[in-house]
Short mmCIF file of C-alpha atoms in Angstrom, two decimals:
data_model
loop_
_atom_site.label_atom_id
_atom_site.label_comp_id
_atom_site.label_asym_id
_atom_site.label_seq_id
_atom_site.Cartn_x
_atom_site.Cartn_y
_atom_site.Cartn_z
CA UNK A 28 46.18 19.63 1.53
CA UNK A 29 43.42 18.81 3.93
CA UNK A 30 40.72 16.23 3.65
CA UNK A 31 37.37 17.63 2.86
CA UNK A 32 34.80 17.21 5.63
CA UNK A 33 33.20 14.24 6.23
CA UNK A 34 29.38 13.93 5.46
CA UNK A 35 27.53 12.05 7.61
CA UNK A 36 26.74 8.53 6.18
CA UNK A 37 23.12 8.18 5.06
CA UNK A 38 21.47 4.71 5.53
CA UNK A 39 17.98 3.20 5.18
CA UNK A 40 18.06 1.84 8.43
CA UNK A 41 17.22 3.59 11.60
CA UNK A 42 19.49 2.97 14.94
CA UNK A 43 16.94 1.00 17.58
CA UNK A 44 18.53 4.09 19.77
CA UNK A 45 17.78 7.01 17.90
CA UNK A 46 14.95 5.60 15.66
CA UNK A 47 11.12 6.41 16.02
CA UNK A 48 8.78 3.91 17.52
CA UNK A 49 4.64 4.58 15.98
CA UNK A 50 2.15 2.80 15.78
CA UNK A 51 1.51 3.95 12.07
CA UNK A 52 3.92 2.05 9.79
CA UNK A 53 6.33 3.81 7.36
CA UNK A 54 6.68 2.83 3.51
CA UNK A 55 9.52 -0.18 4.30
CA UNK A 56 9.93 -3.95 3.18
CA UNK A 57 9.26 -4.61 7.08
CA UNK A 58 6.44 -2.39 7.18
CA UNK A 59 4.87 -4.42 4.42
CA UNK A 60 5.80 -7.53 5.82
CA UNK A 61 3.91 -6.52 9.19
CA UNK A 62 0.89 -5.15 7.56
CA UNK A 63 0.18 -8.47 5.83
CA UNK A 64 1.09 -10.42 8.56
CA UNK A 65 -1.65 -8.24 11.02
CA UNK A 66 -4.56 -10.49 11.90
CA UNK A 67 -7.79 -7.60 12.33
CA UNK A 68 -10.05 -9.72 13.78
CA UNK A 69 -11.96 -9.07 16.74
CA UNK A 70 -11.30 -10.95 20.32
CA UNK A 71 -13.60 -13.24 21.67
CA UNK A 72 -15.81 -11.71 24.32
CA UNK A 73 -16.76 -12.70 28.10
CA UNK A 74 -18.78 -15.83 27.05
CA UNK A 75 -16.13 -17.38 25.07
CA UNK A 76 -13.51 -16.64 27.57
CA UNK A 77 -15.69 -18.25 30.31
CA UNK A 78 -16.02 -21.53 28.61
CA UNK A 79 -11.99 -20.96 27.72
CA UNK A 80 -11.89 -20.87 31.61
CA UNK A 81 -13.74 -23.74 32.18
CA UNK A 82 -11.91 -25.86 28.99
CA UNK A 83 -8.75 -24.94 31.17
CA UNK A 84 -9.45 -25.96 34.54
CA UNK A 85 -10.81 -29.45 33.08
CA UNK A 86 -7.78 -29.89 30.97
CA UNK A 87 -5.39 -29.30 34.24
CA UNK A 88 -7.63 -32.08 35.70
CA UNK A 89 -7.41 -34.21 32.64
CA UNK A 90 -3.64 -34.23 32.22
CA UNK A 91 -2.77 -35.45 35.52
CA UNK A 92 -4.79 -38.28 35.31
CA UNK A 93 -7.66 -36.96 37.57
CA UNK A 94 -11.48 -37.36 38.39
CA UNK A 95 -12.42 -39.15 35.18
CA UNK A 96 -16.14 -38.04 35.30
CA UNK A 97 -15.76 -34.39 35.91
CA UNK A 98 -13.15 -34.04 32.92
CA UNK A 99 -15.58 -36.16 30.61
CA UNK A 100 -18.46 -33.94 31.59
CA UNK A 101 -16.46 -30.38 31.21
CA UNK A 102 -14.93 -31.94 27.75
CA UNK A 103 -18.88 -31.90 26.57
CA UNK A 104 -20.09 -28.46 28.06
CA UNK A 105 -17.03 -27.05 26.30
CA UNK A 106 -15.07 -28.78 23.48
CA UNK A 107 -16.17 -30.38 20.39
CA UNK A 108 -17.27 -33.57 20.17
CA UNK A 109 -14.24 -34.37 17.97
CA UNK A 110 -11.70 -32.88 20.22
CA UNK A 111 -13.26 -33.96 23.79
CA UNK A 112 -13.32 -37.60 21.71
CA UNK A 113 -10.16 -37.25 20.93
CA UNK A 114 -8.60 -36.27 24.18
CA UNK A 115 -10.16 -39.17 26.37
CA UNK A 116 -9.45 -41.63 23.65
CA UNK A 117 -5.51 -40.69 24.29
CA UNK A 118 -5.26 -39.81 28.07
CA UNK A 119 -1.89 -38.50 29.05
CA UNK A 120 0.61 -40.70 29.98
CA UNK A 121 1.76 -40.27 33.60
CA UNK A 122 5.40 -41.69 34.85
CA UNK A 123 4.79 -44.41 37.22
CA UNK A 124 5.31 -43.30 40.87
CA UNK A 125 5.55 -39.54 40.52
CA UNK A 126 2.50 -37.19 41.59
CA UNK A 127 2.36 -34.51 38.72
CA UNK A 128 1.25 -31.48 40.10
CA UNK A 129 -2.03 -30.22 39.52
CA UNK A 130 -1.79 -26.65 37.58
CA UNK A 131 -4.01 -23.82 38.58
CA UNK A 132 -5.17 -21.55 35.67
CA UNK A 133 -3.94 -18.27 36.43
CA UNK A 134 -5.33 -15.61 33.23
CA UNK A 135 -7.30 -16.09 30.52
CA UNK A 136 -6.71 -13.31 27.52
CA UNK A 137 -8.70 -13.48 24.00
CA UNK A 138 -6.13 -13.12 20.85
CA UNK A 139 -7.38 -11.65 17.64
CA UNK A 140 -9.59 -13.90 15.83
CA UNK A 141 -9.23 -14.72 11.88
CA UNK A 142 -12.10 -16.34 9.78
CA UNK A 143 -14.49 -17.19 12.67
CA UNK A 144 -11.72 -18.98 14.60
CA UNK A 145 -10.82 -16.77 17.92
CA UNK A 146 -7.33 -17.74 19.81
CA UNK A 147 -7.72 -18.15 23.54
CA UNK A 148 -3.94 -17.98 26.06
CA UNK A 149 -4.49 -19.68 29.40
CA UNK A 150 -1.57 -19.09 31.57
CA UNK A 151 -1.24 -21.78 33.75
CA UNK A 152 1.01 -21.77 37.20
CA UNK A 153 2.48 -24.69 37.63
CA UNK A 154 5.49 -25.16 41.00
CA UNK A 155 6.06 -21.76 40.56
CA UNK A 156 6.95 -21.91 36.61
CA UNK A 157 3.88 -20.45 34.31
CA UNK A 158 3.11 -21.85 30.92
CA UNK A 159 1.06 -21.42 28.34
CA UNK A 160 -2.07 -23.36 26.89
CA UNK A 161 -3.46 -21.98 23.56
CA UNK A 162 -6.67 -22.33 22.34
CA UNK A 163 -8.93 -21.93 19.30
CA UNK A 164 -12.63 -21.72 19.62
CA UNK A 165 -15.37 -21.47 17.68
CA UNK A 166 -18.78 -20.15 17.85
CA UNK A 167 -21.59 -23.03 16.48
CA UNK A 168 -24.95 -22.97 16.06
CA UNK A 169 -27.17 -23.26 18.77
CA UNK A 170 -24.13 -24.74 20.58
CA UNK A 171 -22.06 -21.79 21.78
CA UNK A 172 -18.49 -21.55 22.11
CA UNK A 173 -16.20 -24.16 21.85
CA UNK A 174 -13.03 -25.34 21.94
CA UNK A 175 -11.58 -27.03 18.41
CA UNK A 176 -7.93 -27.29 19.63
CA UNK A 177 -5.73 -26.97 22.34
CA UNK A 178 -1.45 -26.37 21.67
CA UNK A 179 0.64 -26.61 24.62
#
C-alpha cells in the first residue's frame, strides 16, 4: 500500500522569500497593528527645518562647551524659552583635558507630525561616526517654529 500524496501544508504566514511586499495592508493582526500605529500627519516644511538647522548647529556648539554668547543667542531665535532655559541652566559636562570634537550637522529630514508637534532628525558627523539628534517643534503664535525638545 502506498502513502497518499502529500498536500502541500497551508499556513497563515507568508515566507519573507516568496511573500508579497504592498504598500496596501492585508486583513492580518500585523496589519492592524501597523495601521494604528501609522502617524498621518504632515512634515514640517522649509521654515521649520531651517530653524531645525540652526537649533542643530547651536546645540553642536553648546555641547562642547563653546562660544557661550552665540549658543545663548541661537537658544532664543530657536527654542523655547523653557527648553533654551533649561539647557544653559545644565551645560554639558566635559572630561577634564580632552578636546571633544565639534560635530558638523550633516541632513536635516522632517518626520510626520502628530497633534501639532512635528519630529525633526539631524544627522550629525562626528570623527567619522554619524548620529542622530531628534527633535520636536512646534509652531506658536506670532513666534514661529520652535524647538520643545531635543533626544539624543
Amino acid at each position: 500500500m502506498s502513502a497518499p500524496p502529500r498536500q502541500p501544508a497551508t499556513s497563515s504566514s507568508t515566507s519573507a522569500a516568496t511573500g508579497r511586499i504592498s504598500s496596501v495592508p492585508s486583513n492580518s493582526a500585523n496589519a492592524a497593528r501597523a495601521t494604528t500605529s501609522a502617524v498621518t500627519g504632515r512634515p514640517a516644511g522649509p521654515a521649520a527645518i531651517a530653524v531645525a538647522r540652526e537649533f542643530a548647529g547651536a546645540f553642536v556648539l553648546y555641547e562642547t562647551g563653546g562660544d557661550r554668547a552665540e549658543v545663548r543667542k541661537a537658544f532664543a531665535a530657536t527654542a523655547t524659552p523653557d527648553l533654551s532655559r533649561a539647557l544653559l541652566r545644565r551645560p554639558p559636562r566635559l572630561p577634564a583635558n580632552i578636546k571633544v570634537p565639534k560635530a558638523k550637522v550633516v541632513n536635516v529630514v522632517a518626520g510626520p507630525s502628530q497633534g501639532g508637534i512635528y519630529s525633526v532628525s539631524v544627522s550629525l558627523l562626528r570623527i567619522g561616526v554619524t548620529s542622530e539628534l531628534r527633535l520636536d517643534m512646534e509652531r506658536l503664535k506670532n513666534d514661529g517654529w520652535r524647538v520643545t525638545n531635543v533626544l539624543g
